[in-house]
């Protein structure tokens, strides 16, 4: 059976609930119905917060924090269709949590690998995010990416820019991590205007480009290798490639 | 004539680029509330240059004026090149602003010798003090110690820096005498030893140190080089030795005459061997010996070792210890961990390994799964070697046919 849900975490937990209480047997789970065929049995699931909460409480009660975190991290990989694997992962975990270390299960292996891919992506982003200084000395970065790493990036930069004000803006997802003296956290961005950058910006960008160009050793030029380390998809906001 | 800051940056980063080291890993995660900067245990690469090297640190020379006359170095006193110098304040300012834009992980500071060793070290120290005390910067700072500078200065640098290093450059005293007449092995190692002792006095953790060796400028064999590296690791003197394929930047009667291209493959093999020393529990004498003083060009060092020690194989992957597993060609540390995690739940066969995405390209000739050995190639060194090196199927040539390896850059 094909199940369609709204793509939210609560929506997914509702599926888990129905799995146990309504004997729901999904074979495909989609975030939104892509195409219907006449003979498909499609079940559109309405997100129910009480059901979702019940499942969440169950997870918090019976699962170790680390495995629960794996579920949340998997959910941040929003460009992948991980739902079936995650569902099997959760069923397996409720049966016997030890089995979640058994990578001989295809779905456990898939989820563990997806989590690794997520952190690999996050790790790359920690290096490839570029901030620009605004008029009022706030540091502002635009990002895009296949996974939603905003929370982790925000925490990472809260440590290193502890005495700075900064904003990381996920353009595609319309989210922003805002950090200042008083608070830090993720906010929705409804619409925004291009901010005004500080006058120092130009000088340091030029210095940075100069540096980037002159540290390369000409006789060893190898653009293929470079591209395997910095795939084009990451380069959108990287100032040295602009 | 006073140079503008962009020209200075161009000259001084250009002069520093032959230093290979750019790692920012291996330090504790440290951040302080209300201050700027933190280091990351894993290290972070912030971009990659056109030659595919990671840029993690702002790698510059404080100055490229130098009183030394090392034949292999482009900054030697006899060379007629544009010279420049940053003031400590200028450099600290650039570092902080680069850091705030997340261009870099920290600073890699080296320098030519201006006036004297001590004077140069003073300037470096001034920059460090500005960064650490004035700007409250806790990010990564790697300082190149100046051989022959005063112990007091080194002491303070070691206190402020995250990592220090001093380049040995050439693997033997004889070569040093030939190409770097102002340096001796003792003089080059002196600051490293000093830094080790200083940091040991304060904590039980030695400050991270590294060095760099130039490969291919002098006639030493890989055996000499690996023996030296291995000795340096054993004495807990160094965390890391870097190898740098010799790139001709000067003409000198003592340097190899015409080199068409840098020995990149040799450099690559040396790094592979170096990894075997540091992470795979190998001894240098297992990798190279009297009969084979140089590393094999066609096969990686681990495969080469395995073929010479075929009596230890095949290894049964369901029983082997971690130490044995990582000695199998093609199986690395990650692969070994995957196998160990999976075999707790079931006895693994070849299919299971494939499902776990353990690379079997080389490993299949050296393992058994549930007692079974693959049945295509018999367990003889020549046969396995042939199977491993089997010429790849010819590809359709393209119009602009320059193929080079993504890993080594070799044509």
XYZ file of C-alpha atoms in Angstrom:
653
model
C 0.000 0.000 0.000
C 1.162 3.508 -0.781
C 1.029 5.951 2.063
C 1.250 9.695 1.589
C 2.006 11.987 4.491
C 2.809 15.659 4.865
C 6.576 15.254 5.342
C 6.654 16.481 8.930
C 8.131 14.557 11.827
C 4.720 14.429 13.520
C 3.239 13.068 10.329
C 5.789 10.303 10.252
C 5.194 9.406 13.880
C 1.487 9.160 13.075
C 2.381 6.487 10.507
C 4.282 4.623 13.205
C 1.228 4.838 15.449
C -1.104 3.536 12.767
C 1.336 0.747 12.045
C 0.712 -0.670 15.509
C -2.899 0.322 16.123
C -4.514 0.119 12.683
C -2.292 -2.594 11.219
C -1.202 -0.222 8.472
C 1.051 -2.055 5.997
C 2.840 0.490 3.856
C 5.078 -0.610 0.995
C 5.883 2.888 -0.219
C 5.826 6.086 1.800
C 5.883 9.420 0.032
C 6.130 12.972 1.273
C 3.522 14.132 -1.221
C 1.713 12.183 -3.893
C 3.877 12.391 -6.990
C 1.660 10.509 -9.422
C -1.367 8.360 -8.989
C -2.130 5.338 -11.031
C -5.644 4.072 -11.241
C -5.097 0.764 -9.527
C -2.895 1.955 -6.717
C -4.254 1.838 -3.255
C -3.304 5.183 -1.780
C -3.772 6.150 1.795
C -3.331 9.791 2.635
C -2.526 10.122 6.277
C -3.714 13.038 8.356
C -1.157 14.138 10.907
C -2.466 13.664 14.398
C -0.479 15.306 17.149
C -1.802 13.207 20.018
C -0.880 10.008 18.200
C 2.522 11.437 17.326
C 3.142 12.457 20.916
C 2.302 8.994 22.143
C 4.884 7.445 19.832
C 7.465 10.040 20.808
C 6.926 9.282 24.473
C 7.339 5.596 23.741
C 10.596 6.294 21.972
C 11.850 8.467 24.788
C 10.916 5.866 27.347
C 12.296 2.757 25.702
C 15.094 3.935 23.492
C 18.585 5.113 24.285
C 19.225 8.758 23.547
C 21.751 7.881 20.895
C 19.357 5.807 18.833
C 16.630 8.400 19.223
C 19.070 10.981 17.934
C 19.690 8.755 14.915
C 15.994 8.998 14.050
C 16.075 12.777 14.302
C 19.260 12.994 12.243
C 17.744 10.761 9.578
C 14.826 13.119 9.438
C 17.168 15.978 8.631
C 18.105 14.191 5.388
C 14.992 15.585 3.773
C 16.102 15.116 0.171
C 16.248 11.316 0.525
C 13.380 8.882 0.766
C 14.397 7.176 3.973
C 10.869 6.516 5.265
C 10.554 2.772 4.657
C 13.987 2.087 6.068
C 13.341 4.267 9.078
C 10.023 2.562 9.708
C 11.690 -0.856 9.721
C 14.437 0.580 11.901
C 11.877 1.752 14.461
C 9.973 -1.558 14.462
C 13.217 -3.423 14.960
C 14.228 -1.114 17.780
C 10.967 -1.588 19.648
C 11.416 -5.346 19.393
C 15.040 -5.439 20.538
C 17.206 -2.366 20.686
C 20.389 -4.391 20.413
C 19.459 -5.332 16.858
C 19.981 -1.706 15.883
C 23.733 -2.394 15.922
C 23.307 -5.331 13.562
C 24.360 -3.881 10.233
C 23.493 -7.129 8.488
C 19.913 -5.809 8.375
C 19.558 -3.854 5.141
C 17.513 -1.097 6.717
C 19.822 -0.711 9.723
C 22.774 -0.524 7.356
C 20.943 2.029 5.210
C 20.004 4.233 8.164
C 23.488 4.059 9.673
C 25.007 4.970 6.323
C 22.574 7.791 5.810
C 23.503 9.159 9.217
C 27.168 8.958 8.254
C 26.422 10.766 5.007
C 24.568 13.402 6.968
C 27.520 14.063 9.239
C 29.921 14.011 6.316
C 27.809 16.681 4.692
C 27.669 18.646 7.914
C 31.429 18.397 8.356
C 32.024 19.714 4.864
C 29.613 22.547 5.491
C 31.510 23.613 8.624
C 34.416 24.363 6.341
C 32.610 25.644 3.280
C 30.154 28.104 4.838
C 31.238 31.672 4.106
C 30.273 34.597 6.288
C 30.120 38.207 5.251
C 30.182 41.119 7.625
C 27.150 43.418 7.658
C 27.083 47.100 8.502
C 26.409 46.445 12.185
C 29.215 43.818 12.380
C 26.806 40.890 12.335
C 28.243 37.956 10.401
C 25.854 36.679 7.797
C 26.075 33.448 5.778
C 23.839 32.027 3.099
C 23.727 28.275 2.716
C 22.094 25.659 0.559
C 22.496 21.955 0.857
C 21.040 18.554 0.287
C 20.439 18.015 4.008
C 19.180 20.248 6.752
C 22.317 20.781 8.831
C 21.297 24.169 10.188
C 20.923 23.139 13.823
C 24.340 21.460 13.950
C 26.005 24.300 12.069
C 24.452 26.809 14.434
C 25.805 24.953 17.442
C 29.221 24.644 15.819
C 29.521 28.349 15.108
C 28.050 29.327 18.472
C 31.182 27.855 19.963
C 33.698 29.509 17.737
C 31.948 32.855 17.264
C 30.982 32.999 20.885
C 31.383 36.755 21.201
C 29.947 37.566 17.770
C 26.487 38.128 16.386
C 25.814 35.854 13.456
C 23.043 34.594 11.189
C 23.152 31.456 9.075
C 20.422 31.587 6.481
C 19.247 28.418 4.740
C 17.874 29.891 1.530
C 16.084 26.783 0.240
C 14.365 25.828 3.480
C 13.530 29.356 4.591
C 15.184 28.922 7.973
C 17.789 30.935 9.800
C 19.946 30.296 12.829
C 20.368 33.523 14.758
C 22.972 33.955 17.474
C 23.494 37.092 19.555
C 24.420 38.016 23.105
C 20.989 37.185 24.486
C 19.833 34.131 22.602
C 20.402 31.595 19.907
C 18.003 29.467 17.913
C 16.338 28.645 14.617
C 13.732 30.980 13.160
C 11.476 30.855 10.111
C 12.260 33.391 7.427
C 9.181 34.633 5.625
C 10.907 37.001 3.222
C 14.098 38.966 3.294
C 15.902 41.779 1.524
C 19.552 41.584 0.583
C 21.363 43.115 3.572
C 23.903 45.930 3.388
C 27.441 44.664 3.775
C 30.227 46.350 5.689
C 32.786 48.451 3.839
C 35.630 46.137 4.951
C 34.117 43.240 3.066
C 35.684 44.080 -0.275
C 39.220 44.318 1.098
C 39.179 40.924 2.787
C 37.465 39.216 -0.097
C 40.197 40.484 -2.401
C 42.876 39.375 0.051
C 41.270 35.977 0.328
C 41.108 35.527 -3.436
C 44.727 36.627 -3.760
C 45.738 34.114 -1.147
C 43.680 31.323 -2.678
C 45.233 31.862 -6.077
C 48.825 32.106 -4.993
C 48.978 29.075 -2.672
C 48.261 26.696 -5.540
C 51.371 25.120 -7.036
C 51.180 25.449 -10.780
C 53.171 22.369 -11.715
C 50.774 20.226 -9.684
C 47.475 21.612 -10.996
C 44.769 18.967 -10.809
C 41.228 20.319 -11.178
C 39.715 16.839 -11.090
C 41.126 16.251 -7.638
C 39.987 19.675 -6.535
C 36.481 18.973 -7.723
C 36.298 15.680 -5.897
C 37.058 17.529 -2.682
C 34.844 20.553 -3.353
C 31.991 19.331 -5.579
C 30.386 22.082 -7.653
C 27.201 21.891 -5.618
C 28.978 23.351 -2.599
C 30.486 26.246 -4.483
C 27.396 28.439 -4.865
C 28.260 30.707 -1.937
C 31.992 30.061 -1.653
C 33.546 33.428 -2.364
C 36.836 32.139 -3.800
C 35.069 30.343 -6.649
C 32.788 33.256 -7.574
C 58.819 51.375 -2.494
C 56.066 50.473 -0.091
C 54.048 47.526 -1.254
C 50.286 47.399 -0.837
C 48.755 44.677 1.249
C 47.526 42.631 -1.702
C 50.997 42.425 -3.208
C 52.392 41.433 0.166
C 49.797 38.714 0.489
C 50.581 37.490 -2.987
C 54.343 37.340 -2.390
C 54.242 35.891 1.097
C 51.656 33.190 0.490
C 53.396 32.270 -2.739
C 56.627 31.755 -0.796
C 54.917 29.634 1.851
C 53.097 27.314 -0.502
C 55.770 24.634 -0.677
C 55.189 23.847 2.961
C 52.901 20.875 2.782
C 51.518 20.760 6.273
C 48.111 22.290 6.612
C 46.384 20.133 9.137
C 44.324 21.594 11.921
C 43.432 18.319 13.569
C 44.468 16.648 16.759
C 43.807 19.425 19.205
C 41.147 19.407 21.867
C 37.854 21.098 21.297
C 38.317 24.234 23.345
C 36.129 27.267 23.369
C 35.646 29.905 25.980
C 32.510 31.902 26.592
C 32.915 35.460 25.397
C 35.985 34.741 23.290
C 36.640 34.079 19.641
C 37.640 30.835 18.038
C 37.805 27.162 18.794
C 39.766 24.220 17.484
C 38.158 21.050 16.228
C 39.583 17.648 17.000
C 38.956 16.320 13.511
C 40.358 19.387 11.774
C 38.403 21.222 9.091
C 39.319 21.867 5.472
C 37.957 25.198 4.338
C 38.656 24.956 0.647
C 40.877 23.150 -1.845
C 43.315 24.821 -4.187
C 43.606 24.172 -7.914
C 46.257 21.533 -7.192
C 43.809 19.732 -4.919
C 45.444 20.523 -1.614
C 43.406 21.394 1.409
C 43.417 24.929 2.725
C 42.807 24.839 6.398
C 45.142 27.485 7.683
C 46.215 30.881 6.474
C 49.660 29.780 5.395
C 52.011 32.717 4.970
C 55.510 33.790 5.714
C 55.951 36.727 8.011
C 58.685 37.762 5.648
C 60.539 36.206 2.762
C 63.735 38.119 3.396
C 66.270 35.496 4.325
C 69.924 35.376 5.237
C 70.279 31.657 4.498
C 71.372 30.159 1.229
C 69.639 26.783 0.880
C 69.933 25.528 -2.674
C 66.408 24.050 -2.926
C 64.608 27.086 -1.493
C 63.184 29.856 -3.616
C 63.686 32.414 -0.860
C 67.438 31.886 -0.584
C 69.440 35.012 -0.225
C 71.025 34.736 -3.657
C 67.718 34.685 -5.502
C 66.506 37.852 -7.127
C 62.826 37.776 -6.228
C 60.385 40.356 -4.894
C 60.600 40.557 -1.103
C 57.995 41.690 1.396
C 57.142 41.566 5.082
C 53.963 41.734 7.128
C 53.936 43.655 10.355
C 52.666 41.525 13.261
C 49.654 43.830 13.617
C 48.740 43.557 9.936
C 48.916 39.799 10.018
C 46.902 39.450 13.222
C 44.228 41.673 11.739
C 44.006 39.614 8.544
C 43.878 36.374 10.510
C 41.005 37.537 12.698
C 39.016 38.841 9.768
C 39.576 35.709 7.704
C 38.545 33.636 10.670
C 35.350 35.586 11.191
C 34.371 34.925 7.582
C 35.090 31.229 8.087
C 37.773 31.270 5.376
C 40.274 29.550 7.636
C 40.729 27.442 10.714
C 43.681 29.430 11.983
C 47.153 30.580 11.135
C 50.229 28.766 9.866
C 53.129 31.059 10.458
C 56.557 30.546 9.052
C 59.240 32.974 8.111
C 62.482 33.624 6.336
C 65.337 34.609 8.609
C 65.478 38.385 8.804
C 68.585 39.890 10.493
C 68.945 36.982 12.924
C 67.166 33.884 14.207
C 66.168 35.543 17.463
C 64.857 38.667 15.807
C 62.647 36.573 13.517
C 61.329 34.534 16.404
C 60.537 37.750 18.294
C 58.400 38.967 15.412
C 56.517 35.680 15.260
C 56.002 35.822 18.991
C 54.637 39.345 18.753
C 52.010 38.168 16.263
C 51.088 35.304 18.542
C 50.707 37.525 21.563
C 48.470 39.904 19.635
C 46.227 37.047 18.539
C 45.998 35.225 21.819
C 45.898 38.113 24.263
C 44.511 41.123 22.438
C 42.027 39.424 20.119
C 41.238 36.595 22.565
C 41.676 34.139 19.725
C 41.473 30.448 20.617
C 41.717 29.056 17.103
C 44.476 26.942 15.687
C 47.970 28.375 15.357
C 50.838 26.437 13.848
C 54.267 27.991 14.168
C 57.398 27.034 12.363
C 60.217 27.157 14.885
C 63.355 28.878 13.715
C 66.338 26.593 14.186
C 69.000 28.235 16.301
C 66.748 30.664 18.132
C 66.874 31.239 21.869
C 65.314 28.651 24.200
C 63.314 31.298 26.073
C 61.602 32.368 22.873
C 60.810 28.808 21.916
C 59.397 28.276 25.378
C 56.907 31.089 24.968
C 55.937 30.050 21.446
C 55.223 26.525 22.638
C 52.947 27.933 25.341
C 50.905 29.949 22.855
C 50.818 27.783 19.725
C 48.625 24.748 19.013
C 51.329 23.016 17.044
C 54.945 23.701 16.221
C 57.218 22.257 13.596
C 60.643 22.513 12.099
C 61.504 21.235 8.668
C 64.259 18.675 8.362
C 63.993 19.030 4.584
C 66.632 16.459 3.704
C 66.912 12.947 5.010
C 70.632 12.923 5.791
C 73.368 15.168 7.072
C 75.325 14.671 3.883
C 72.532 16.001 1.733
C 71.959 18.882 4.094
C 75.607 19.866 3.824
C 75.365 19.776 0.070
C 72.163 21.737 -0.373
C 71.663 23.693 2.839
C 75.126 24.698 4.024
C 73.784 26.783 6.937
C 71.868 23.881 8.458
C 72.811 20.618 10.125
C 70.573 17.818 11.321
C 71.325 18.676 14.939
C 70.483 22.292 14.403
C 67.202 21.423 12.724
C 66.173 18.932 15.368
C 67.221 21.128 18.281
C 64.033 23.259 18.447
C 61.851 20.145 18.183
C 63.605 18.466 21.074
C 63.437 21.656 23.079
C 59.730 22.066 22.387
C 59.068 18.475 23.399
C 60.837 18.898 26.712
C 59.152 22.205 27.436
C 55.671 20.882 26.815
C 56.412 17.731 28.803
C 57.338 19.833 31.801
C 53.936 21.454 31.856
C 51.579 18.642 30.928
C 51.898 14.991 30.084
C 50.659 15.703 26.595
C 53.334 16.629 24.089
C 52.564 19.557 21.829
C 51.829 18.343 18.301
C 54.888 18.606 16.078
C 55.556 17.866 12.465
C 58.292 18.084 9.886
C 58.743 17.928 6.164
C 61.144 16.005 3.948
C 61.887 16.776 0.342
C 61.770 13.689 -1.840
C 63.728 13.311 -5.030
C 66.279 16.099 -4.715
C 68.948 13.844 -3.248
C 69.779 10.164 -3.785
C 68.374 8.692 -0.525
C 66.220 5.606 -0.948
C 62.718 5.176 0.446
C 64.267 2.897 3.032
C 66.410 5.706 4.438
C 63.444 8.029 4.517
C 61.052 5.617 6.210
C 63.681 4.595 8.714
C 64.141 8.237 9.655
C 60.395 8.907 9.937
C 59.880 5.819 11.974
C 62.652 6.810 14.399
C 61.091 10.241 14.800
C 57.664 8.785 15.563
C 59.134 6.340 18.052
C 60.850 9.010 20.057
C 57.463 10.752 20.392
C 59.145 13.660 18.770
C 56.666 14.019 15.949
C 53.020 13.467 15.170
C 53.408 13.730 11.471
C 56.077 13.706 8.779
C 55.170 15.309 5.478
C 56.799 14.333 2.207
C 57.115 16.801 -0.567
C 57.986 15.819 -4.107
C 60.908 17.932 -5.234
C 59.798 20.761 -7.484
C 62.650 22.659 -9.094
C 62.418 26.338 -8.250
C 66.120 27.152 -8.523
C 69.036 26.194 -10.689
C 72.001 25.074 -8.686
C 74.990 22.900 -9.435
C 74.157 20.566 -6.539
C 70.541 19.985 -7.520
C 69.363 17.301 -9.938
C 69.660 18.817 -13.385
C 66.521 18.593 -15.406
C 63.440 17.104 -13.834
C 60.459 16.866 -16.119
C 57.859 16.516 -13.450
C 57.847 16.180 -9.681
C 58.016 12.532 -8.439
C 54.394 12.593 -7.372
C 53.827 8.855 -7.448
C 56.802 8.277 -5.186
C 55.465 10.887 -2.796
C 52.087 9.136 -2.837
C 53.646 5.753 -2.059
C 55.643 7.259 0.782
C 52.487 8.642 2.308
C 50.850 5.226 2.003
C 53.817 3.663 3.771
C 53.726 6.403 6.391
C 50.096 5.562 7.142
C 51.084 1.927 7.582
C 53.617 3.032 10.181
C 51.267 5.250 12.114
C 47.896 3.524 11.965
C 48.402 -0.072 10.856
C 51.054 -1.280 13.263
C 53.719 -1.887 10.643
C 57.426 -1.595 11.236
C 59.503 0.150 8.603
C 61.623 -2.947 8.071
C 58.534 -4.881 6.981
C 57.785 -2.394 4.243
C 61.273 -1.831 2.837
C 64.453 -3.850 3.275
C 67.922 -4.459 1.792
C 66.525 -6.283 -1.216
C 63.805 -3.728 -1.938
C 65.116 -0.380 -0.733
C 62.459 1.483 -2.692
C 58.693 1.134 -2.670
C 57.053 -0.637 -5.557
C 55.610 1.789 -8.094
C 52.877 -0.473 -9.389
C 51.466 -1.812 -6.135
C 50.685 -0.036 -2.906
C 53.027 -0.895 -0.002
C 50.514 -3.023 1.867
C 49.759 -5.244 -1.134
C 53.456 -5.471 -1.842
C 54.109 -6.573 1.716
C 51.280 -9.109 1.562
C 52.612 -10.652 -1.657
C 56.029 -11.078 -0.058
C 54.468 -12.639 3.031
C 51.902 -14.833 1.417
C 52.493 -17.549 4.017
C 50.385 -15.416 6.425
C 47.420 -15.533 4.077
C 44.582 -16.245 3.449
C 43.086 -14.814 6.615
C 39.701 -16.030 7.815
C 37.691 -12.869 8.357
C 35.343 -14.410 10.889
C 38.163 -15.136 13.288
C 40.933 -12.647 12.625
C 41.697 -9.963 15.180
C 41.477 -6.292 14.312
C 45.264 -6.125 13.977
C 45.190 -8.945 11.440
C 42.215 -7.536 9.553
C 43.822 -4.181 8.918
C 46.842 -5.908 7.433
C 44.729 -7.323 4.603
C 45.278 -5.315 1.410
C 42.179 -3.344 0.504
C 40.700 -3.518 3.970
C 41.289 -0.408 5.985
C 40.386 0.621 9.487
C 36.770 1.399 8.566
C 36.362 -1.897 6.751
C 37.778 -3.757 9.727
C 35.348 -2.083 12.103
C 32.430 -2.923 9.825
C 33.471 -6.570 9.714
C 33.907 -6.733 13.469
C 30.504 -5.119 14.068
C 28.726 -7.402 11.613
C 30.308 -10.708 12.587
C 29.000 -10.415 16.126
C 25.586 -11.268 14.691
C 26.419 -13.823 12.024
C 29.241 -15.626 10.254
C 30.074 -13.596 7.192
C 30.342 -14.818 3.619
C 31.572 -13.028 0.507
C 28.018 -11.832 -0.191
C 27.727 -10.290 3.234
C 30.961 -8.396 2.684
C 29.630 -7.104 -0.590
C 26.439 -5.992 1.129
C 28.492 -4.181 3.746
C 30.320 -2.494 0.885
C 33.698 -3.731 1.998
C 35.983 -3.325 -0.996
C 36.947 -6.749 -2.279
C 38.940 -5.695 -5.304
C 42.240 -6.521 -3.646
C 41.050 -8.161 -0.459
C 39.449 -11.173 -2.165
C 42.824 -12.736 -2.929
C 43.892 -12.608 0.700
C 40.860 -13.771 2.679
C 38.635 -16.724 3.309
C 34.997 -16.432 4.313
C 33.658 -19.332 6.361
C 36.716 -21.253 5.218
C 36.114 -20.588 1.528
C 38.711 -19.023 -0.751
C 37.783 -17.396 -4.047
C 38.409 -19.874 -6.867
C 39.505 -17.734 -9.811
C 43.139 -17.146 -8.965
C 45.436 -19.533 -7.145
C 47.358 -18.415 -4.080
C 50.697 -17.694 -5.752
C 52.404 -14.306 -5.597
C 52.948 -14.053 -9.370
C 49.365 -14.990 -10.176
C 47.842 -12.584 -7.692
C 50.178 -9.835 -8.791
C 49.138 -10.391 -12.376
C 45.444 -10.435 -11.443
C 45.811 -7.192 -9.502
C 47.636 -5.426 -12.281
C 45.499 -6.785 -15.101
C 45.449 -4.046 -17.724
C 42.206 -2.152 -17.645
C 39.952 -2.428 -20.643
C 40.835 0.264 -23.156
C 38.604 3.261 -22.901
C 37.259 5.196 -25.825
C 39.765 8.006 -26.232
C 38.357 11.480 -26.111
C 39.368 14.431 -28.180
C 41.274 16.092 -25.355
C 42.854 13.000 -24.015
C 44.913 13.887 -20.988
C 44.286 11.310 -18.319
C 45.744 11.729 -14.953
C 45.065 9.939 -11.750
C 42.755 11.734 -9.388
C 44.824 10.677 -6.390
C 48.370 11.191 -7.519
C 48.061 13.629 -10.358
C 50.389 11.397 -12.339
C 49.983 11.523 -16.083
